[in-house]
Coordinates of C-alpha atoms in Angstrom, one line a residue:
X21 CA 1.5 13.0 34.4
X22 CA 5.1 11.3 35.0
X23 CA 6.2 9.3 31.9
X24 CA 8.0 6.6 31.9
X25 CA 9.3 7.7 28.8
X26 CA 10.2 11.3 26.5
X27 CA 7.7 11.7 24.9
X28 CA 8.0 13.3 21.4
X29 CA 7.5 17.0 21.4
X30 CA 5.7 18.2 18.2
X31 CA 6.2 21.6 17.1
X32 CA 4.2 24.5 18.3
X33 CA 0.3 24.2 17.3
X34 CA -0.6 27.6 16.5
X35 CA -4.4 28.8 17.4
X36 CA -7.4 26.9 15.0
X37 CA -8.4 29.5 12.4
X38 CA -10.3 29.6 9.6
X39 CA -9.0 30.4 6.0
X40 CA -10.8 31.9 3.2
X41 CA -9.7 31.8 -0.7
X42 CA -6.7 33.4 -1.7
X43 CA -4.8 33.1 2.0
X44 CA -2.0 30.8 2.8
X45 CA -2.6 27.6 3.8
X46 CA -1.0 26.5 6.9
X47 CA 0.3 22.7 6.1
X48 CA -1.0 19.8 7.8
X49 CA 2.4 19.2 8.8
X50 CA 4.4 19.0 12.2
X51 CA 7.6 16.9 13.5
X52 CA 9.1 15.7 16.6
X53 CA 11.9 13.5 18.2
X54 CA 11.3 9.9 20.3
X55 CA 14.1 10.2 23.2
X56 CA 13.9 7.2 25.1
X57 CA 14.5 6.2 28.5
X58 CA 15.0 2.5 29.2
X59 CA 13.3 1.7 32.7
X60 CA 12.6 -1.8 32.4
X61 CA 11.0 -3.3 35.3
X62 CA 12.4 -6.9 36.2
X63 CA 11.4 -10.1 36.3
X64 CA 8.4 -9.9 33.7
X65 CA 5.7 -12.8 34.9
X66 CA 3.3 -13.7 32.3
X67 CA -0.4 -13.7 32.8
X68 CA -1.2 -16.9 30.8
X69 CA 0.2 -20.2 30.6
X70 CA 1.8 -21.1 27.1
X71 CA -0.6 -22.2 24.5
X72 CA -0.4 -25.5 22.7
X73 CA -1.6 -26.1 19.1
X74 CA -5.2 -27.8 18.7
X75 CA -5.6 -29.9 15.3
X76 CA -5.5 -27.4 13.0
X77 CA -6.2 -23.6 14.6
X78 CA -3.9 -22.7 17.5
X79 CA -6.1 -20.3 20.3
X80 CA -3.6 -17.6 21.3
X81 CA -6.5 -16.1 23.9
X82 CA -8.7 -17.9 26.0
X83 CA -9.7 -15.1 28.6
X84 CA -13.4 -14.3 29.3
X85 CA -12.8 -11.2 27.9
X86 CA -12.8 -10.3 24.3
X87 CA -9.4 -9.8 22.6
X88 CA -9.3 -7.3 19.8
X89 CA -6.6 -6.1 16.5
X90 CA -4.2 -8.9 16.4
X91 CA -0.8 -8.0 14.7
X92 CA 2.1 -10.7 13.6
X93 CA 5.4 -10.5 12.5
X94 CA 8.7 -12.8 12.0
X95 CA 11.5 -11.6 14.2
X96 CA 14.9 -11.3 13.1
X97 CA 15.5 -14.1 15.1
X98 CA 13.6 -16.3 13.2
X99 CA 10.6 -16.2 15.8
X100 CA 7.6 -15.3 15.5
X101 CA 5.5 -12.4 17.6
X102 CA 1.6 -11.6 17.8
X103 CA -0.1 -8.6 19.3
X104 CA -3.0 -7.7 20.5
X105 CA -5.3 -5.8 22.7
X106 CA -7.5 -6.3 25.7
X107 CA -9.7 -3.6 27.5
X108 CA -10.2 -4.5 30.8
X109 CA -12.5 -1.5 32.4
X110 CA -14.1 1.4 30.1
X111 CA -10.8 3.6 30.8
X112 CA -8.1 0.9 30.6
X113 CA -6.9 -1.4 28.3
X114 CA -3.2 -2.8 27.6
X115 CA -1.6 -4.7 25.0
X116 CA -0.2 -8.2 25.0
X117 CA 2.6 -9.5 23.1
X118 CA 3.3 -13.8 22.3
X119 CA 6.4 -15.2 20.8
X120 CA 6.4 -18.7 19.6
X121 CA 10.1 -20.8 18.5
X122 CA 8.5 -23.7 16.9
X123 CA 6.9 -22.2 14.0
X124 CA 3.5 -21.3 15.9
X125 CA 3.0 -24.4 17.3
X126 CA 3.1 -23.1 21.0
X127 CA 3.3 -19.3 22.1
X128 CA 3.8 -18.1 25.8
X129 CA 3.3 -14.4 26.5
X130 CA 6.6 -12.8 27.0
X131 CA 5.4 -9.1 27.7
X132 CA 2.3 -6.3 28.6
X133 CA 1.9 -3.0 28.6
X134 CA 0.3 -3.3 32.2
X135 CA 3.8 -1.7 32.9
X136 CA 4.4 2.2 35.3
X137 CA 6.3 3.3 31.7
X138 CA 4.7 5.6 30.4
X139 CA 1.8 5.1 32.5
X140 CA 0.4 2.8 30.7
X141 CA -0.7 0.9 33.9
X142 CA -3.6 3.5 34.0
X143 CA -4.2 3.7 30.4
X144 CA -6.1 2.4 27.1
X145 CA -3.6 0.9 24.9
X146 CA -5.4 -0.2 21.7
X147 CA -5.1 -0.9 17.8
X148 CA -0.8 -2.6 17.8
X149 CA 0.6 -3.0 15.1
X150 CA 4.5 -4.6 14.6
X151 CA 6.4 -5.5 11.5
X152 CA 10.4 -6.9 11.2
X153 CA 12.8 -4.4 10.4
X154 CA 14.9 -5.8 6.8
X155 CA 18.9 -5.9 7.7
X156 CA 18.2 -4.2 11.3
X157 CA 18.1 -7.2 14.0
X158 CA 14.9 -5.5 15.5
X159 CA 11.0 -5.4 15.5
X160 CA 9.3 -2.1 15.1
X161 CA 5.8 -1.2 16.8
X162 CA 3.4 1.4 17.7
X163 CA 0.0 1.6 18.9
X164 CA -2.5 4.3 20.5
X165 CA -3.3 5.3 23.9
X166 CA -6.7 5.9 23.9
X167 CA -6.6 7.5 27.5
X168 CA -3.5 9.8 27.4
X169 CA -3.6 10.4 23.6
X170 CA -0.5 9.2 23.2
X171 CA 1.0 7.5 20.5
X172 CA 3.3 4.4 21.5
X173 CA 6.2 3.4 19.2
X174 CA 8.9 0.5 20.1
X175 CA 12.2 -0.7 18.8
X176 CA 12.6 -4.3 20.5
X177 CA 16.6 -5.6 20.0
X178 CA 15.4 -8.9 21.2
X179 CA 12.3 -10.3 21.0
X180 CA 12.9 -12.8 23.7
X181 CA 13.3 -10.4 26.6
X182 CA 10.5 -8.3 28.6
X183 CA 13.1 -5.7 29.2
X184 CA 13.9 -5.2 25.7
X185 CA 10.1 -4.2 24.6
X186 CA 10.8 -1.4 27.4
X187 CA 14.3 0.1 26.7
X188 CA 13.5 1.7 23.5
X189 CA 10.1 2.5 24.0
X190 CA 9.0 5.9 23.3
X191 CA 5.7 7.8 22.7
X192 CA 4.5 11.0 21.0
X193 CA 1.9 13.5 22.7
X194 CA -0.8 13.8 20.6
X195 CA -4.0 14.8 22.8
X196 CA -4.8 18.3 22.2
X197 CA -4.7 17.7 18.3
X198 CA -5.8 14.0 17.3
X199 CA -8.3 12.1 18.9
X200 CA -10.4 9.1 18.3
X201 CA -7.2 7.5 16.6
X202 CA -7.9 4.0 15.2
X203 CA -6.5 1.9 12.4
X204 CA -3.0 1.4 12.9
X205 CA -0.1 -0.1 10.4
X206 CA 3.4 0.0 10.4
X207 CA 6.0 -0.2 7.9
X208 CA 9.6 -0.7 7.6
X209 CA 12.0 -0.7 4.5
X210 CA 15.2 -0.3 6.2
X211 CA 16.8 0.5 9.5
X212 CA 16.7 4.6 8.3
X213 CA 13.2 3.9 6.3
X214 CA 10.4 3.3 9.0
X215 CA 6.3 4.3 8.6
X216 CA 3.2 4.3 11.0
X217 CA 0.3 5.2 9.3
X218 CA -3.3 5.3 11.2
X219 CA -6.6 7.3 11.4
X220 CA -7.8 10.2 13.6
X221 CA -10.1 13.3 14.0
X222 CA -7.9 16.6 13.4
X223 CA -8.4 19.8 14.9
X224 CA -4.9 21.3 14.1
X225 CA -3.7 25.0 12.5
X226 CA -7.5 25.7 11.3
X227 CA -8.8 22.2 10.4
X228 CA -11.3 20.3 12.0
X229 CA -11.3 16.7 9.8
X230 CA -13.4 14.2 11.3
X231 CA -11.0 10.8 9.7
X232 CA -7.9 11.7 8.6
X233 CA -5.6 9.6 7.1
X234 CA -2.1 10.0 8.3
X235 CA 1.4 9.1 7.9
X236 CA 4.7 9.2 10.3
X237 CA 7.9 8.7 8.5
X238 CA 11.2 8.2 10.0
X239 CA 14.1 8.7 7.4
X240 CA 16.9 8.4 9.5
X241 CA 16.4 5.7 12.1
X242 CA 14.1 5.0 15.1
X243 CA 16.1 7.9 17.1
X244 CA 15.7 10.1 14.2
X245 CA 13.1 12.5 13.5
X246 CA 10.0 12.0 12.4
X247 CA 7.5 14.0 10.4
X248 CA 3.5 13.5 10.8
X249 CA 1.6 14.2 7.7
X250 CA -2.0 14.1 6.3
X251 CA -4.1 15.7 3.5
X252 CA -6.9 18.4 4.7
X253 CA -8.8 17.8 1.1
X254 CA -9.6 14.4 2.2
X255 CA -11.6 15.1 6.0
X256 CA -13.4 11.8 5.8
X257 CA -11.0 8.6 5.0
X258 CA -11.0 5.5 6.0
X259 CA -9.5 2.3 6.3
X260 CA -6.0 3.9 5.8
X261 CA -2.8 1.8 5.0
X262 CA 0.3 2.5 4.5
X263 CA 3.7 0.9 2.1
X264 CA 7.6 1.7 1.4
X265 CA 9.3 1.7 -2.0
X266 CA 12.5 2.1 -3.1
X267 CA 11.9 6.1 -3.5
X268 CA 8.3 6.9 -1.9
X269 CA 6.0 6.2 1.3
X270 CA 2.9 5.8 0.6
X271 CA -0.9 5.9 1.8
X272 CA -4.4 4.3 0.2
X273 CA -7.5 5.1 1.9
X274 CA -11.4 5.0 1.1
X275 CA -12.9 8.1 1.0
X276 CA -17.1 9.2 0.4
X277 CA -18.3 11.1 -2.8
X278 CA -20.9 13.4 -1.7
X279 CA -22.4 13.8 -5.3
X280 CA -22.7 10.1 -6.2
X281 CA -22.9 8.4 -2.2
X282 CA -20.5 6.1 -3.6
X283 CA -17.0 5.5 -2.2
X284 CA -13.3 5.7 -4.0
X285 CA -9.8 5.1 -3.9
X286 CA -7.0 7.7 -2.9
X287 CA -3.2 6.5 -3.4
X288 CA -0.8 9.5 -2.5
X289 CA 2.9 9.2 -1.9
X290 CA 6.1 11.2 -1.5
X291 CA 9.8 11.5 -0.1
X292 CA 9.3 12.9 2.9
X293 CA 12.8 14.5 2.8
X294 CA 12.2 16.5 -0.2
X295 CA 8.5 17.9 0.6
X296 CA 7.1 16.9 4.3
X297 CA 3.5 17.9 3.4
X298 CA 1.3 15.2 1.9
X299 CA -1.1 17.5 1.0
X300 CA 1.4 18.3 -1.6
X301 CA 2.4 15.2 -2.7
X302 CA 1.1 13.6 -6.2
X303 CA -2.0 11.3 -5.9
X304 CA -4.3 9.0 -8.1
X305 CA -7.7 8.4 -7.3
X306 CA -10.1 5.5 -8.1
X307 CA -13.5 6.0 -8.7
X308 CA -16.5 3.7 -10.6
X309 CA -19.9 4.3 -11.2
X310 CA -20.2 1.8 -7.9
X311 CA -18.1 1.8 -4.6
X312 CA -14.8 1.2 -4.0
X313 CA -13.6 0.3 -0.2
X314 CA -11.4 -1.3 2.5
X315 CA -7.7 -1.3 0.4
X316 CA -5.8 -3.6 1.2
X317 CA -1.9 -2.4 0.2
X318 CA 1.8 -3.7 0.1
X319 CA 4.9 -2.6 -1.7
X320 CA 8.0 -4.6 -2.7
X321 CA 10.8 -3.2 -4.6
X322 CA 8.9 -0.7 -7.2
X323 CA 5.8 -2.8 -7.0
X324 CA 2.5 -2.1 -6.0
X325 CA -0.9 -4.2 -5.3
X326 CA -4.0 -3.1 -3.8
X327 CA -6.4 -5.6 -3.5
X328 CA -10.0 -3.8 -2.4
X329 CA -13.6 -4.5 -2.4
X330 CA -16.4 -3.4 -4.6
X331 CA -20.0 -3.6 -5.5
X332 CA -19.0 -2.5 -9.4
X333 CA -20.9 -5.8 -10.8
X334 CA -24.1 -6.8 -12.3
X335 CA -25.8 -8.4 -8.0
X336 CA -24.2 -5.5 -6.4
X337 CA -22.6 -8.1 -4.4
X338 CA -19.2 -7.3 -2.0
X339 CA -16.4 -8.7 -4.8
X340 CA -12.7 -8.1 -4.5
X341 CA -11.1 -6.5 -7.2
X342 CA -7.4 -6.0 -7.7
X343 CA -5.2 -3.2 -8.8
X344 CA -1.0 -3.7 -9.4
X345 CA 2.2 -1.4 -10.5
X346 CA 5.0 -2.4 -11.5
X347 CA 6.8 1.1 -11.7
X348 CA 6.2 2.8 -8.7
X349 CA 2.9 3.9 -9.3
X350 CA 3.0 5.3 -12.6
X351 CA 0.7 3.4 -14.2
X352 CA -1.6 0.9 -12.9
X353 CA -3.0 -2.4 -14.6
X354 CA -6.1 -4.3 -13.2
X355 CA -5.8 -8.1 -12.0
X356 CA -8.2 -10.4 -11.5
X357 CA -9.6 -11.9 -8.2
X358 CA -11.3 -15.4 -7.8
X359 CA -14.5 -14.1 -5.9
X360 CA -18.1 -15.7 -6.0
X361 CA -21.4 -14.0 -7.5
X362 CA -23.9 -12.9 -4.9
X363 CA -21.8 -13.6 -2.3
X364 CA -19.8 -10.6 0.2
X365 CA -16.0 -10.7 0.4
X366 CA -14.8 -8.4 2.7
X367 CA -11.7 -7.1 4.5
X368 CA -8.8 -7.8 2.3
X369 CA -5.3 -8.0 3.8
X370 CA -2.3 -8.7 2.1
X371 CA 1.1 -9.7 2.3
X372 CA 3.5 -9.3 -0.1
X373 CA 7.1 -11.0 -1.2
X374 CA 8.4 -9.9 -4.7
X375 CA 6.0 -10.8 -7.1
X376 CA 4.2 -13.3 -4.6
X377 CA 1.0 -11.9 -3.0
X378 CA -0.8 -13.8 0.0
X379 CA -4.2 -12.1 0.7
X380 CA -6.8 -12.9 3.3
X381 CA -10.8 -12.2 3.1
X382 CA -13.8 -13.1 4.9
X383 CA -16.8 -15.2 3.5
X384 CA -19.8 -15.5 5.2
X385 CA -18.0 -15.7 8.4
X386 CA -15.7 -17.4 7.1
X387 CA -11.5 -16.5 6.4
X388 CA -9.7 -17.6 3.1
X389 CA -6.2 -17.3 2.2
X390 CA -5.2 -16.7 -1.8
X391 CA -2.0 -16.7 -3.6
X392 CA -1.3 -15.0 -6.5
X393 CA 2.5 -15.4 -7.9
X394 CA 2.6 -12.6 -10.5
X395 CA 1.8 -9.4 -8.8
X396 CA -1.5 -10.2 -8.4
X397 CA -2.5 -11.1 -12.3
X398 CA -3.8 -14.2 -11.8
X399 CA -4.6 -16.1 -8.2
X400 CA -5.1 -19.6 -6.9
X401 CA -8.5 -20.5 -5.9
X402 CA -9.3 -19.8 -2.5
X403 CA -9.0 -22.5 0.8
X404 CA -10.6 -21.9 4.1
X405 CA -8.0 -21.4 7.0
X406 CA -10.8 -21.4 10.0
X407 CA -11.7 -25.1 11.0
X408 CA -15.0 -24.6 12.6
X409 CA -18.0 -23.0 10.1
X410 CA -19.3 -19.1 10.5
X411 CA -16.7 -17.9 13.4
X412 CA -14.7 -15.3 12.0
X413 CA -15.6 -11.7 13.1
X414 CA -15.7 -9.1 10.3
X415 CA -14.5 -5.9 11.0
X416 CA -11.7 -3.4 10.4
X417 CA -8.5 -4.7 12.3
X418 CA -9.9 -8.4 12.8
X419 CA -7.3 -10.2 10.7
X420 CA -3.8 -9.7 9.8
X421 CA -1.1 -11.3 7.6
X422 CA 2.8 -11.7 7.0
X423 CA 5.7 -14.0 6.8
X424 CA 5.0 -15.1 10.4
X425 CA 1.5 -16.4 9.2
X426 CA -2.3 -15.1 9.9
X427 CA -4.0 -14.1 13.0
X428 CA -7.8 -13.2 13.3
X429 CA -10.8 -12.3 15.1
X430 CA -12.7 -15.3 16.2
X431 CA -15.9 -15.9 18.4
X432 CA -16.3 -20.1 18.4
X433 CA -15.8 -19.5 22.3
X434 CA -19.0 -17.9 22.9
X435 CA -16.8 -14.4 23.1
X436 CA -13.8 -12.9 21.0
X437 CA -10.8 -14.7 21.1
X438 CA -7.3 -14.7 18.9
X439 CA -6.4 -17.5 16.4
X440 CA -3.4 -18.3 14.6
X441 CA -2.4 -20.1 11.5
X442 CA 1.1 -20.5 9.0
X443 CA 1.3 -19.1 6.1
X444 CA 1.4 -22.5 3.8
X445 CA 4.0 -21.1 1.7
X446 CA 8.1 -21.2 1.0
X447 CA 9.2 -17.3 1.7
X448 CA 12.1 -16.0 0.1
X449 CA 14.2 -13.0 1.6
X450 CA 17.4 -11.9 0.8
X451 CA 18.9 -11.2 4.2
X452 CA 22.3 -9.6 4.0
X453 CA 25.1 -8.7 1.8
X454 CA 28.8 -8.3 2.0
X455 CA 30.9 -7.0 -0.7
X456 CA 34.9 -6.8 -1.0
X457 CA 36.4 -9.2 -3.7
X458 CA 33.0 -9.3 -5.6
X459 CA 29.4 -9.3 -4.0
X460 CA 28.1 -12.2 -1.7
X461 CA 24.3 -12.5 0.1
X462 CA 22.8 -14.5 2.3
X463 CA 19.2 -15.8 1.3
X464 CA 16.6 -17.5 2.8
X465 CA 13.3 -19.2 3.3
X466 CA 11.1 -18.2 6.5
X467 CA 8.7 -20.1 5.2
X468 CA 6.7 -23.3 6.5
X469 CA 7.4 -25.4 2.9
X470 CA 10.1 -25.8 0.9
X471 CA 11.2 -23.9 -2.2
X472 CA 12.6 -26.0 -5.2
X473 CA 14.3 -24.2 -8.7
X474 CA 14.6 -21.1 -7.1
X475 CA 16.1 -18.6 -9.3
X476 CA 18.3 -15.6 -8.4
X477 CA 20.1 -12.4 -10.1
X478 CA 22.6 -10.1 -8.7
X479 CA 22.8 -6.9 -11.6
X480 CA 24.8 -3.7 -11.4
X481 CA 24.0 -0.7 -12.9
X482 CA 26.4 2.0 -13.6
X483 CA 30.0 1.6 -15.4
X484 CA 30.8 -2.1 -14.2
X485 CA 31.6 -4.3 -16.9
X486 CA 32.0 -7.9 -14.5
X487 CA 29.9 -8.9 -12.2
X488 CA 26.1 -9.3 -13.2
X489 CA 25.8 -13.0 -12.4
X490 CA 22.3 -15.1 -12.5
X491 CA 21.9 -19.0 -11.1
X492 CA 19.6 -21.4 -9.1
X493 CA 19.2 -22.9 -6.1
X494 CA 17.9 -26.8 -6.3
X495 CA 16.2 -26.8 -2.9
X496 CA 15.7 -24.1 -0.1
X497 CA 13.8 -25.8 3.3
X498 CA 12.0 -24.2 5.8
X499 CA 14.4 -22.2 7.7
X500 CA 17.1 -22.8 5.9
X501 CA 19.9 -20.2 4.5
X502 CA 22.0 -20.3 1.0
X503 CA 25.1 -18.1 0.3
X504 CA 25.0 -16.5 -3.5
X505 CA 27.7 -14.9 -4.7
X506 CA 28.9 -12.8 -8.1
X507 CA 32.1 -14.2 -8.7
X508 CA 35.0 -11.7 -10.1
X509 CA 33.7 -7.8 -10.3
X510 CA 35.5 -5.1 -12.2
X511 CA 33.9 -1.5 -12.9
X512 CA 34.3 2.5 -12.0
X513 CA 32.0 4.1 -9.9
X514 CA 29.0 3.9 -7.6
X515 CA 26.3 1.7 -8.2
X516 CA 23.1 0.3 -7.8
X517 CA 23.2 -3.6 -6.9
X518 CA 20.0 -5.4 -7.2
X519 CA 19.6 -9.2 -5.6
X520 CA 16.0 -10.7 -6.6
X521 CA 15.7 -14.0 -5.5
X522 CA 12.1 -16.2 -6.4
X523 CA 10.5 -12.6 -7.1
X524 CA 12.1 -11.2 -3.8
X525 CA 14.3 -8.1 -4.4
X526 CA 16.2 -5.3 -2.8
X527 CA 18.9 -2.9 -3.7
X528 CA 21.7 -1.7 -2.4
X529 CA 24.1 1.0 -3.4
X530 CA 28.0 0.6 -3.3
X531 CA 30.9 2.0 -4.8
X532 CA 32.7 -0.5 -7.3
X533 CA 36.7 0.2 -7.8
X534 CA 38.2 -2.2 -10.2
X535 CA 37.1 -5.8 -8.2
X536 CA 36.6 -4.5 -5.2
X537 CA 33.1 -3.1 -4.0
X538 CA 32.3 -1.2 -1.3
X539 CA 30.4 1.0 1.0
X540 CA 27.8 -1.8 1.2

């Protein structure tokens, strides 16, 4: 097979073996490199008109066919970009991408991967998954090959051009190790800081692990390498996701007790660039005399929610139940969830902006959206987001959620279709910053509403004695932008600037020399 890429080559794979007490373990651990070639193709023709909004619900698919694992993000650009899959024949299958300008009122496809690169004209492309990159002017992907065992990653510069979902795409070789990959999630904390995470059966250096949950983590940048990582103690796991902190990666998964029959909780995380093996990194697990599934996981800053479901309650119903750290996961404090009695809530997915938590579930067929604004604590009761009763398919990968808004699974067509909706919500981001003569950065809302009072904070740590600065900002509308700025600076030293705007934070280090500060 010719690819219309590099693909990735993992290090050697010695022979499976098996290992008996007292011999070394051979990690679950290998790396590789994405070396791209761009061969876009020309002219790119899409195969659907544009879609208009109906009242209410937009339809983003309206083939006979059933579309599958939709995936949303908000572009750098301030657009907005859904994925998902179609198979077409029991061997082939492709991915389609839509971009909408107007705030997801109309969307018109602006690339496929029914594309000779990396031959995925003859392939299964399935489970996408894309995410913005903070501060990096670029959208990251991945998703599976079913057919080639491959593993698909992008790094799209514009969001607006066919040829730019094909000039940094690249793929990893994964078929004589992983198979039966599902569940995919990406993650991105930086330009350097980059995850995919999904789940696979692994027959690799002696292990043969029916669902593993896995991680790939770039530390240095798309063109970096990358290291792929699971944990061999853990053979059956499932519903794996994925989250970036200020110092860890991180994976949640379910996983089966065999003593009880009940399920749990695993959260593991580690710097990659310290100790590559998961297997060895710290972990906390979850476990009741009920089951716990199906987490749902974000990070922001040092914090932490997990929002999962579980029958721990006096019907033995499908509740949601809530779990949140505020220090990186080193301790963890139970929130509580607005779900019915004796009725299922199933398949949690969350996004989350500083302390501001959006999460989806399904309800007798049914999706609701939830906000909680502190972490998770507390949460407004729950509205309906479908407009027409009992539609909305439950099951893993049916629904998604981010800045851009919420895409789902729905079958009011007689057949599986795609349906969008906005995220009702103001959403605060700090965007940029720029130092010299003090500190400056660029905030704004990517939100559909407004955001009124907002309050903001720019704090340095380390031996400055000017600089820490705090205000407000009357009024913030949709798509708007607001400069904030420290004023005079004076200190000695690097340090750590932190910006948290409306519960939004990130940090940046610099070097402060009397007023001026750089390396920003």
């Amino acid at each position: 097979m010719v690819l219309g890429v590099v693909v990735a080559a993992l290090l050697a794979l010695p022979a499976i073996q098996a290992y008996s007490t007292g011999e070394e373990r051979e990690p679950f651990l290998a790396t590789g490199h994405i070396e791209t070639v761009a061969q876009p193709r020309g002219q790119f023709t899409p195969a659907t008109e544009p879609v208009s909004a109906c009242v209410g619900n937009v339809q983003l698919s309206s083939d006979q066919g059933e579309e599958r694992h939709p995936t949303i993000a908000q572009a750098f650009d301030g657009s907005f970009v859904v994925a998902y899959d179609k198979q077409v024949s029991p061997l082939t299958g492709h991915i389609y991408f839509l971009r909408s300008t107007d705030n997801g009122d109309t969307w018109t496809e602006v690339w496929n991967t029914d594309t000779e690169a990396g031959d995925m004209n003859t392939g299964l492309q399935n489970w996408p998954a894309i995410c913005n990159v903070p501060g990096g002017n670029a959208l990251f992907g991945s998703w599976n090959d079913e057919a080639q065992g491959i593993i698909f990653f992008i790094n799209v510069s514009d969001p607006a051009s066919a040829a730019s979902y094909e000039a940094m795409l690249g793929g990893y070789d994964a078929s004589d190790w992983d198979y039966d990959r599902s569940m995919f999630t990406v993650e991105a904390y930086s330009p350097q800081r980059l995850s995919v995470g999904h789940v696979g059966h692994v027959i690799y250096a002696g292990y043969d692990l029916p669902s593993a949950s896995q991680i790939i983590t770039f530390t240095t940048g798309y063109q970096g390498s990358f290291g792929i990582t699971g944990d061999e103690d853990y053979p059956l796991s499932y519903n794996n996701e994925i989250g970036i902190t200020d110092n860890y990666f991180w994976l949640a998964w379910d996983s089966p007790d065999e003593d009880t029959g009940n399920s749990y909780l695993v959260v593991k995380w580690g710097d990659p660039d310290e100790e590559g093996d998961a297997h060895l990194w710290p972990e906390t697990e979850f476990h009741s005399g009920a089951s716990y599934m199906d987490p749902a996981f974000d990070a922001s800053g040092t914090n932490l929610v997990m929002v999962y479901m579980s029958n721990d309650n006096i019907y033995g119903d499908w509740d949601l139940a809530v779990k949140y750290s505020t220090d990186e996961g080193s301790t963890w404090q139970d929130g509580s969830f607005p779900s019915q009695p004796q009725v299922d809530e199933k398949s949690p997915e969350i996004f989350m902006s500083g302390s501001t938590v959006f999460c989806t579930f399904v309800r007798e067929g049914n999706l609701y959206l939830t906000k909680s604004t502190d972490l998770g604590q507390n949460w407004e009761e729950p509205e309906r987001i479908n407009d027409q009763d009992g539609t909305v398919v439950e099951e893993p990968g049916a629904v998604a959620i981010s800045e851009g808004g919420i895409v789902w699974e729905d079958t009011r067509n007689g057949n599986i279709d795609i349906y969008y909706a906005p995220l009702p919500t103001a959403i605060l981001n700090v965007e940029s910053v720029s130092g010299g003569f003090g500190l400056s950065a660029t905030v704004s809302n990517t939100g559909t509403v407004a955001a009124e009072n907002v309050e903001w904070s720019i704090q340095f740590s380390g031996l400055v004695f000017l600089g820490n600065t705090a205000g407000t900002i009357p009024v913030l509308g949709p798509g708007e932008t607001e400069t904030i700025s420290t004023g005079l600076v004076f200190g000695l030293g690097p340090s750590t600037i932190t910006i948290t705007v409306g519960g939004a934070s990130r940090s940046f280090s610099g070097l402060v020399l009397g007023p001026l500060v750089l390396g920003l």
